[in-house]
Coordinates of C-alpha atoms and ligand atoms in Angstrom, one line a residue:
M1 CA 0.0 0.0 0.0
C2 CA 1.3 3.5 -0.7
Y3 CA 0.1 6.8 0.5
I4 CA 0.6 10.6 0.1
L5 CA 1.8 12.5 3.2
S6 CA 0.7 16.0 3.6
L7 CA 2.4 18.3 6.1
D8 CA 0.4 21.3 7.1
Q9 CA 2.5 23.8 9.1
G10 CA 0.0 26.4 10.4
T11 CA 0.2 29.4 12.7
T12 CA -0.7 27.7 15.9
S13 CA -0.2 24.0 15.1
T14 CA 1.5 21.6 12.8
R15 CA -0.4 18.7 11.2
A16 CA 0.5 15.7 9.2
I17 CA -2.2 13.8 7.3
V18 CA -1.7 10.5 5.4
F19 CA -4.1 10.2 2.5
D20 CA -4.8 7.0 0.5
Q21 CA -5.5 6.8 -3.2
Y22 CA -9.2 7.5 -2.7
G23 CA -8.3 10.8 -1.0
K24 CA -9.4 9.4 2.3
I25 CA -7.6 10.2 5.6
V26 CA -5.9 7.1 7.0
G27 CA -3.8 8.7 9.7
K28 CA -3.5 12.1 11.2
A29 CA -1.6 13.9 13.9
Q30 CA -1.4 17.4 15.3
Q31 CA 0.8 19.4 17.6
E32 CA 0.4 22.9 18.9
F33 CA 3.4 24.9 19.6
A34 CA 4.4 28.1 21.4
Q35 CA 3.5 31.6 20.3
I36 CA 6.2 34.0 21.3
Y37 CA 5.2 37.6 22.0
P38 CA 8.4 39.4 22.9
R39 CA 6.7 42.8 22.9
A40 CA 3.2 44.2 22.2
G41 CA 2.3 43.5 18.6
W42 CA 5.3 41.2 17.9
V43 CA 4.8 37.6 17.1
E44 CA 7.6 34.9 16.7
H45 CA 7.9 31.2 16.4
S46 CA 10.9 29.2 17.4
P47 CA 12.4 27.5 14.2
R48 CA 13.1 24.5 16.5
D49 CA 9.4 24.2 17.2
I50 CA 8.5 24.4 13.5
I51 CA 10.8 21.5 12.5
G52 CA 10.4 19.6 15.8
S53 CA 6.6 19.6 15.6
A54 CA 6.8 18.6 11.9
M55 CA 9.0 15.6 12.6
G56 CA 6.8 14.7 15.6
V57 CA 3.5 14.7 13.6
I58 CA 5.0 12.9 10.6
A59 CA 6.0 10.0 12.9
E60 CA 2.7 10.0 14.7
A61 CA 0.5 10.2 11.6
L62 CA 2.5 7.2 10.1
V63 CA 1.9 5.2 13.3
R64 CA -1.8 6.0 13.2
A65 CA -2.0 5.1 9.5
D66 CA -0.2 1.8 10.4
A67 CA 2.3 2.7 7.7
D68 CA 6.0 3.0 7.4
I69 CA 7.8 6.0 5.9
S70 CA 8.8 3.9 2.9
D71 CA 5.0 3.5 2.2
I72 CA 4.9 7.2 1.3
A73 CA 4.9 7.8 -2.4
A74 CA 5.3 11.6 -2.1
I75 CA 5.2 14.5 0.3
G76 CA 3.1 17.6 -0.1
I77 CA 3.8 20.7 2.1
T78 CA 1.5 23.6 2.9
N79 CA 2.3 26.3 5.3
Q80 CA 1.4 29.5 7.1
R81 CA 2.4 32.2 4.5
E82 CA 4.7 35.2 4.7
T83 CA 6.4 34.0 8.0
T84 CA 10.1 34.7 7.6
L85 CA 13.2 32.8 8.6
V86 CA 16.9 33.6 8.0
W87 CA 19.5 30.9 8.7
D88 CA 23.2 30.0 8.0
R89 CA 23.8 28.2 4.8
K90 CA 26.5 26.0 6.3
T91 CA 25.5 25.4 9.9
G92 CA 21.7 25.6 9.4
R93 CA 21.5 27.8 12.5
P94 CA 18.8 30.4 12.3
V95 CA 20.0 33.9 13.2
A96 CA 16.7 34.8 14.9
N97 CA 13.2 33.4 15.6
A98 CA 10.8 33.2 12.7
I99 CA 9.0 36.5 12.3
V100 CA 5.3 35.5 12.0
W101 CA 3.0 37.1 9.4
Q102 CA 0.9 38.7 12.2
C103 CA 3.9 40.5 13.6
R104 CA 3.6 44.3 13.4
R105 CA 7.2 45.2 14.2
T106 CA 7.8 46.5 10.6
A107 CA 4.6 48.5 10.3
P108 CA 6.6 51.9 10.5
L109 CA 8.7 50.7 7.6
A110 CA 5.6 49.7 5.5
E111 CA 4.0 53.1 6.4
K112 CA 7.2 54.9 5.2
L113 CA 7.0 53.1 1.9
K114 CA 3.5 54.3 1.4
E115 CA 4.3 57.8 2.4
E116 CA 7.2 57.8 -0.1
G117 CA 4.7 56.8 -2.8
F118 CA 6.0 53.3 -3.5
A119 CA 2.6 51.7 -3.3
P120 CA 1.7 51.8 -7.0
F121 CA 5.2 50.4 -7.9
I122 CA 4.9 47.6 -5.4
Y123 CA 1.4 46.7 -6.5
E124 CA 2.3 46.7 -10.2
R125 CA 5.1 44.2 -9.6
T126 CA 3.7 42.0 -6.7
G127 CA 0.0 42.6 -6.7
L128 CA 0.3 43.4 -3.0
V129 CA -0.2 46.5 -0.9
P130 CA 2.8 47.6 1.2
D131 CA 2.2 46.1 4.6
A132 CA 4.2 44.6 7.5
Y133 CA 2.3 41.3 6.8
F134 CA 4.4 40.3 3.8
S135 CA 8.0 39.0 4.1
A136 CA 10.1 41.8 2.6
T137 CA 10.1 44.2 5.5
K138 CA 10.6 41.3 7.9
I139 CA 13.8 40.1 6.1
K140 CA 15.1 43.7 6.0
W141 CA 14.4 44.0 9.7
I142 CA 16.5 40.9 10.5
L143 CA 19.4 42.2 8.3
D144 CA 19.2 45.6 10.0
N145 CA 18.7 44.5 13.5
V146 CA 20.5 41.2 14.1
H147 CA 24.2 41.8 14.8
G148 CA 26.4 41.0 11.9
A149 CA 23.5 39.6 9.8
R150 CA 23.9 42.0 6.9
E151 CA 27.6 41.4 6.4
R152 CA 27.0 37.6 6.6
A153 CA 24.1 37.8 4.1
E154 CA 26.2 39.9 1.7
R155 CA 29.0 37.3 1.9
G156 CA 26.5 34.7 0.9
D157 CA 26.4 32.9 4.3
L158 CA 22.8 33.6 5.2
I159 CA 19.7 32.4 3.4
F160 CA 16.1 33.3 3.6
G161 CA 13.0 31.2 3.4
T162 CA 9.3 31.1 4.2
V163 CA 8.3 28.1 6.3
D164 CA 8.0 25.7 3.3
T165 CA 11.6 26.5 2.3
Y166 CA 12.9 26.0 5.9
L167 CA 11.0 22.7 6.2
M168 CA 12.4 21.3 2.9
W169 CA 15.9 22.5 3.7
R170 CA 15.8 20.7 7.1
L171 CA 14.1 17.6 5.8
S172 CA 16.7 17.3 3.0
K173 CA 19.7 18.2 5.2
G174 CA 20.2 21.4 3.2
R175 CA 20.0 19.9 -0.3
I176 CA 16.6 21.5 -1.2
F177 CA 16.7 25.3 -1.2
A178 CA 13.5 26.1 -3.0
T179 CA 10.0 27.5 -2.7
D180 CA 6.9 27.5 -4.9
Y181 CA 5.1 30.4 -6.8
T182 CA 2.4 30.8 -4.2
N183 CA 4.7 31.3 -1.3
A184 CA 7.1 33.5 -3.4
S185 CA 4.1 35.7 -4.4
R186 CA 3.6 36.6 -0.7
T187 CA 7.1 37.9 0.0
M188 CA 6.6 41.3 -1.8
L189 CA 9.9 40.6 -3.6
F190 CA 8.5 38.4 -6.4
N191 CA 7.3 39.8 -9.8
I192 CA 4.1 37.9 -10.4
H193 CA 4.1 38.8 -14.1
T194 CA 7.6 37.7 -15.0
L195 CA 7.7 34.9 -12.4
H196 CA 11.1 36.1 -11.2
W197 CA 12.5 37.7 -8.0
D198 CA 12.4 41.4 -8.8
E199 CA 15.8 43.1 -8.8
E200 CA 14.4 46.6 -8.2
L201 CA 12.4 45.4 -5.2
L202 CA 15.4 43.7 -3.8
K203 CA 17.3 47.0 -4.2
L204 CA 14.4 48.9 -2.5
F205 CA 14.5 46.6 0.5
D206 CA 18.3 46.2 0.4
I207 CA 18.1 42.4 0.3
P208 CA 21.0 40.5 -1.4
A209 CA 19.7 38.2 -4.2
C210 CA 22.0 35.4 -3.1
M211 CA 19.8 34.9 0.0
L212 CA 16.8 33.8 -2.1
P213 CA 15.5 30.3 -2.9
T214 CA 14.8 28.9 -6.3
V215 CA 11.1 29.3 -7.3
Q216 CA 9.3 26.3 -8.8
P217 CA 5.7 25.4 -9.8
S218 CA 3.6 24.2 -6.9
S219 CA 3.3 20.7 -8.4
S220 CA 6.9 19.9 -9.3
F221 CA 9.8 17.8 -8.0
F222 CA 11.6 19.8 -5.3
G223 CA 14.0 17.0 -4.2
V224 CA 14.0 14.1 -1.8
T225 CA 14.1 14.0 2.0
D226 CA 17.3 12.7 3.7
K227 CA 17.4 9.2 5.0
D228 CA 19.1 10.3 8.2
V229 CA 16.3 12.8 8.9
I230 CA 13.1 10.9 8.3
G231 CA 14.3 7.4 7.5
A232 CA 13.9 7.4 3.7
E233 CA 14.4 9.4 0.6
I234 CA 10.8 10.5 -0.2
P235 CA 10.2 13.0 -3.0
V236 CA 8.7 16.3 -2.1
C237 CA 6.6 17.3 -5.1
G238 CA 3.8 19.5 -3.9
V239 CA 4.2 22.9 -2.1
A240 CA 1.7 25.7 -1.7
G241 CA 0.8 28.4 0.9
D242 CA -2.2 27.5 3.0
Q243 CA -4.8 29.6 1.3
Q244 CA -3.8 28.6 -2.2
A245 CA -3.5 24.9 -1.1
S246 CA -7.1 25.2 0.1
L247 CA -8.2 26.7 -3.2
F248 CA -6.6 23.8 -5.0
G249 CA -8.0 21.3 -2.5
H250 CA -11.5 22.5 -3.4
L251 CA -10.5 22.0 -7.0
C252 CA -11.2 25.7 -7.8
T253 CA -9.2 25.4 -10.9
K254 CA -11.5 27.2 -13.3
V255 CA -11.8 31.0 -13.9
G256 CA -14.3 32.4 -11.4
D257 CA -14.1 29.5 -8.9
V258 CA -14.2 30.8 -5.4
K259 CA -13.5 29.4 -1.9
N260 CA -13.9 30.9 1.5
T261 CA -12.2 29.6 4.7
Y262 CA -14.1 30.4 7.9
G263 CA -11.5 30.3 10.6
T264 CA -10.4 32.9 13.1
G265 CA -10.6 35.2 10.1
C266 CA -11.9 34.5 6.6
F267 CA -9.9 34.1 3.5
L268 CA -11.8 34.5 0.2
L269 CA -9.9 33.5 -3.0
M270 CA -11.0 33.6 -6.6
N271 CA -9.2 31.9 -9.5
T272 CA -8.9 34.5 -12.3
G273 CA -6.9 32.3 -14.6
D274 CA -4.4 34.0 -17.0
K275 CA -5.7 37.5 -16.0
A276 CA -4.1 39.5 -13.2
V277 CA -7.1 41.5 -12.2
V278 CA -6.3 45.0 -11.0
S279 CA -8.4 45.6 -7.9
T280 CA -10.1 49.0 -7.3
N281 CA -11.7 47.6 -4.1
G282 CA -8.6 46.9 -1.9
L283 CA -8.1 43.2 -2.8
V284 CA -4.7 41.8 -3.5
T285 CA -3.6 39.9 -6.6
T286 CA -1.5 36.8 -5.9
L287 CA -0.5 33.5 -7.5
G288 CA -2.4 30.3 -7.2
A289 CA -1.3 26.7 -7.3
S290 CA -1.8 24.5 -10.3
D291 CA -0.7 21.2 -11.7
G292 CA 0.9 22.9 -14.7
E293 CA 4.0 25.0 -15.2
K294 CA 2.2 28.3 -15.1
P295 CA 0.4 29.4 -12.0
P296 CA -3.1 31.0 -12.3
F297 CA -3.7 34.5 -10.9
V298 CA -5.9 34.8 -7.8
L299 CA -7.8 37.6 -6.2
E300 CA -7.7 37.5 -2.5
G301 CA -9.5 39.3 0.3
S302 CA -9.6 38.7 4.0
V303 CA -11.8 39.4 7.0
F304 CA -9.8 40.0 10.1
V305 CA -12.4 38.9 12.7
A306 CA -14.8 36.0 11.8
G307 CA -14.7 32.9 14.1
A308 CA -12.8 35.2 16.5
A309 CA -16.0 37.1 17.2
I310 CA -17.6 33.8 18.2
Q311 CA -14.7 33.2 20.6
W312 CA -15.3 36.7 21.9
L313 CA -19.0 35.8 22.7
R314 CA -17.7 32.7 24.5
D315 CA -14.6 34.1 26.3
E316 CA -15.2 37.7 26.9
L317 CA -19.0 38.0 27.1
G318 CA -19.7 34.4 28.4
L319 CA -22.9 34.3 26.3
I320 CA -22.1 30.8 25.0
S321 CA -20.0 27.9 26.4
S322 CA -18.9 26.6 23.0
A323 CA -18.6 27.9 19.5
A324 CA -21.0 25.3 18.2
E325 CA -23.7 26.4 20.6
S326 CA -24.1 29.6 18.7
E327 CA -26.1 27.8 16.0
A328 CA -28.9 26.8 18.3
W329 CA -29.1 30.3 19.8
A330 CA -29.3 31.9 16.3
H331 CA -32.3 29.6 15.5
K332 CA -34.2 30.7 18.7
V333 CA -35.2 34.0 17.0
A334 CA -36.6 34.7 13.5
D335 CA -34.1 37.5 12.9
T336 CA -32.0 40.0 14.8
A337 CA -34.9 42.4 15.1
G338 CA -32.8 45.1 13.6
V339 CA -29.6 44.5 15.6
Y340 CA -26.3 44.6 13.7
L341 CA -22.9 43.8 15.2
V342 CA -19.8 45.0 13.3
P343 CA -16.8 43.2 14.7
A344 CA -14.3 45.8 13.7
F345 CA -12.2 44.9 16.7
T346 CA -8.9 45.6 14.9
G347 CA -10.3 47.9 12.2
L348 CA -11.8 46.9 8.9
G349 CA -10.0 45.2 6.0
A350 CA -11.0 45.0 2.3
P351 CA -13.0 46.7 0.9
Y352 CA -12.9 49.4 3.6
W353 CA -9.3 49.4 4.8
D354 CA -10.1 51.5 7.8
A355 CA -7.7 50.8 10.7
S356 CA -9.4 53.3 13.0
A357 CA -12.9 51.6 12.8
R358 CA -14.0 49.8 16.0
G359 CA -16.7 47.3 16.8
I360 CA -20.2 48.4 17.4
I361 CA -23.6 46.9 18.2
S362 CA -26.4 49.0 16.7
G363 CA -30.2 48.9 16.6
V364 CA -30.5 47.7 20.3
T365 CA -33.9 48.1 21.9
R366 CA -35.5 47.1 25.2
G367 CA -36.5 43.9 23.6
T368 CA -33.0 42.9 22.4
N369 CA -32.0 39.6 23.9
K370 CA -29.0 37.3 24.0
A371 CA -30.2 35.3 20.9
H372 CA -30.4 38.4 18.8
I373 CA -26.8 39.4 19.7
I374 CA -25.4 35.9 19.0
R375 CA -27.3 35.8 15.7
A376 CA -26.0 39.2 14.8
V377 CA -22.4 38.0 15.4
L378 CA -22.9 35.0 13.1
E379 CA -24.6 37.2 10.5
S380 CA -21.7 39.6 10.7
I381 CA -19.4 36.9 9.4
A382 CA -21.6 36.4 6.4
Y383 CA -22.0 40.2 5.8
Q384 CA -18.2 40.7 5.8
T385 CA -17.8 37.8 3.4
E386 CA -20.5 39.3 1.2
D387 CA -18.5 42.6 1.1
L388 CA -15.6 40.6 -0.3
V389 CA -17.7 38.6 -2.7
S390 CA -19.2 41.8 -4.0
A391 CA -15.8 43.5 -4.3
M392 CA -14.5 40.5 -6.2
Q393 CA -17.4 40.5 -8.6
K394 CA -16.8 44.1 -9.4
D395 CA -13.1 43.8 -9.8
A396 CA -13.2 40.6 -11.9
G397 CA -16.4 41.5 -13.8
L398 CA -17.6 37.9 -13.0
R399 CA -20.6 36.7 -11.3
V400 CA -19.9 34.3 -8.3
N401 CA -22.3 31.4 -8.5
A402 CA -21.0 29.1 -5.9
L403 CA -18.8 29.4 -2.8
R404 CA -16.8 26.3 -1.7
V405 CA -16.2 26.5 2.0
D406 CA -14.0 25.1 4.8
G407 CA -12.6 26.1 8.2
G408 CA -14.1 25.6 11.7
A409 CA -17.0 28.0 11.4
S410 CA -18.2 26.4 8.1
Q411 CA -19.6 23.7 10.3
N412 CA -22.3 26.1 11.4
N413 CA -25.3 25.4 9.3
F414 CA -27.1 28.6 10.3
L415 CA -24.1 30.6 9.1
M416 CA -23.9 28.7 5.8
K417 CA -27.6 29.1 5.0
F418 CA -27.5 32.8 5.9
Q419 CA -24.4 33.2 3.7
A420 CA -26.2 31.5 0.8
D421 CA -29.1 33.9 1.2
I422 CA -27.2 37.2 1.7
S423 CA -24.8 36.5 -1.2
G424 CA -27.4 34.9 -3.4
V425 CA -25.0 32.0 -4.0
E426 CA -24.9 28.3 -3.7
I427 CA -22.7 27.1 -0.8
E428 CA -20.8 23.8 -1.1
R429 CA -19.3 22.3 2.0
P430 CA -17.2 19.2 1.3
E431 CA -17.2 16.2 3.6
I432 CA -13.4 16.4 4.1
T433 CA -12.9 19.8 5.5
E434 CA -9.1 19.3 5.7
T435 CA -9.0 21.0 2.3
T436 CA -5.7 22.7 2.9
A437 CA -3.8 19.5 3.6
L438 CA -5.8 17.8 0.7
G439 CA -4.7 20.5 -1.7
A440 CA -1.0 19.9 -0.9
A441 CA -1.6 16.1 -1.2
Y442 CA -3.2 16.6 -4.6
L443 CA -0.3 18.8 -5.8
A444 CA 2.2 16.1 -4.7
G445 CA 0.2 13.2 -5.9
L446 CA -0.3 14.7 -9.4
N447 CA 3.4 15.3 -9.9
A448 CA 4.3 11.9 -8.5
G449 CA 1.9 10.2 -10.9
Y450 CA -0.1 8.9 -7.9
W451 CA -3.3 10.5 -9.3
K452 CA -4.3 11.9 -12.7
R453 CA -6.0 15.3 -12.8
S454 CA -9.2 13.7 -14.2
E455 CA -9.4 11.4 -11.2
L456 CA -9.5 14.1 -8.6
D457 CA -13.1 15.2 -9.2
G458 CA -14.2 11.7 -8.5
L459 CA -12.3 11.8 -5.1
R460 CA -14.2 14.9 -3.9
G461 CA -16.8 12.8 -2.0
G462 CA -20.0 14.1 -0.6
V463 CA -20.9 17.8 -0.6
T464 CA -23.5 19.5 1.6
R465 CA -25.2 22.3 -0.3
F466 CA -27.0 25.4 1.0
S467 CA -29.1 27.3 -1.5
P468 CA -30.4 30.8 -1.4
D469 CA -34.1 31.5 -1.1
M470 CA -34.3 34.9 0.4
S471 CA -36.3 37.5 -1.6
E472 CA -34.2 40.1 -3.4
H473 CA -36.1 42.8 -1.5
K474 CA -35.3 41.4 1.9
R475 CA -31.7 40.8 0.9
R476 CA -31.3 44.4 -0.2
E477 CA -32.9 45.6 3.0
K478 CA -30.5 43.6 5.2
L479 CA -27.5 44.7 3.2
D480 CA -28.5 48.3 3.5
G481 CA -28.8 47.9 7.3
W482 CA -25.3 46.4 7.3
A483 CA -23.9 49.2 5.3
L484 CA -25.4 51.7 7.7
A485 CA -24.0 49.8 10.7
V486 CA -20.5 49.8 9.0
S487 CA -20.7 53.5 8.4
R488 CA -21.4 54.0 12.1
A489 CA -18.4 51.8 13.1
R490 CA -16.3 54.1 11.0
L491 CA -17.5 57.3 12.5
R492 CA -14.6 58.4 14.5
Ligands
ADP1 P1 -7.9 28.7 12.5 O1 -7.4 27.7 11.5 O2 -8.0 30.1 12.1 O3 -7.4 28.5 13.9 P2 -10.3 26.9 12.5 O4 -10.6 26.7 11.0 O5 -9.8 25.9 13.3 O6 -9.5 28.3 12.6 O7 -11.7 27.4 13.1 C1 -11.8 27.9 14.4 C2 -12.7 29.1 14.5 O8 -14.0 28.7 14.1 C3 -12.8 29.7 15.9 O9 -12.7 31.1 15.8 C4 -14.2 29.3 16.3 O10 -14.8 30.3 17.1 C5 -15.0 29.1 15.0 N1 -15.9 28.0 15.1 C6 -15.7 26.7 15.3 N2 -16.8 26.0 15.2 C7 -17.9 26.9 15.1 C8 -19.3 26.8 14.9 N3 -19.9 25.6 15.0 N4 -20.0 27.9 14.8 C9 -19.3 29.1 14.7 N5 -18.0 29.3 14.8 C10 -17.3 28.2 15.0

């Protein structure tokens, strides 16, 4: 029997999943690891935790699958994006902890770039908006702030990688120094049109080109793991950043296909094919994963606070004792009776981009009860998603007909039905919600010849559908109410 091993290195935990040829999970393991907050707004991970947890979950998932490493036909890797590591080419020793995508330490640098008018130039090359989120400012920070790092980098002794690169480098004992298009497209150093590292951006950020990994298609042969490290030489032949892996895992491979992940936040991605759509609504353009040589363009938008607002109901307000309980509460009332909750706890992202907005509850009357508030929180997740769907439709000039969903909060049937209604789209929730890991497995399995592209649709398994049936009048009325509530959240 042989399998595909998918390694999913996320922000709070690392997972390994063993898939069989039917795309079914036969073994799975997960390990959480420490979040390091050295100062307010700073977030780091220990590189040792990243590789340690990866090795741990690989071993455990194999045991659970009753398999041996030599039963693995190929490895796929998917990872938290943008998180930045710099290490010594010879010794493998990192010069600092990984700077996590959420870390705001380089916000002043990103701000300065905007003030100096670099935003259009950066957007034109990378499809991104200057922000501390992406890797470029984080690499620069390490070179400028870690003693001796810049000289070592210029001598060619230090190398940079996102988490995928670091994992492959470690698993191959330094033989693989590569990344894929999707991860490269999140560094803010990669030209998404020429598919090369951009020399002018490297100059702008003062980053030596010799630090950078080779960039390959997401479904291609990256190299083999080292026998001493995991016990066998297994080909790594699928790599993609988590959101792009999820898009591929949903088989959103046609122009106009869209997926939304409902986790702590939401990530909505649309495949736009050969066309790099220029957004006038604050979305970013990035590269998607494919089984071919050329990556598709993708439009991406995110909601900062989605499932996190449910956690807030549970942990701060104590209105529910578990996230799942929110569904039953929402069903206790026919509607929110005019109550809107805008969870702009950390400002609002696309299409508003208003960092100074803050959360509000509006339309409260003497009759407002707990169920109305809980329902309003769930509805807010759908409204924020709808804001992105609508922005995407405008930017891409395409109508979204269906939304494929995953993530913890996609298990909430009330939320899924309300999303279908408020966006007027069909929602498709697959049985296997481990879509991110599945996407990486598909990419690896296709390149290894384990699966053929035509077989994948058949592996998709059951799908739960939610169809819209709200009248257009009611939908408009609700959306107008949401727009008014958002405008109030922004009144500062
Ligand atoms: P992440 O990968 O961002 O950590 P997950 O995909 O694991 O997130 O989803 C966890 C989030 O989903 C939490 O914020 C939680 O509040 C929310 N969540 C989980 N189950 C439900 C549910 N049944 N209804 C609403 N929200 C839920």
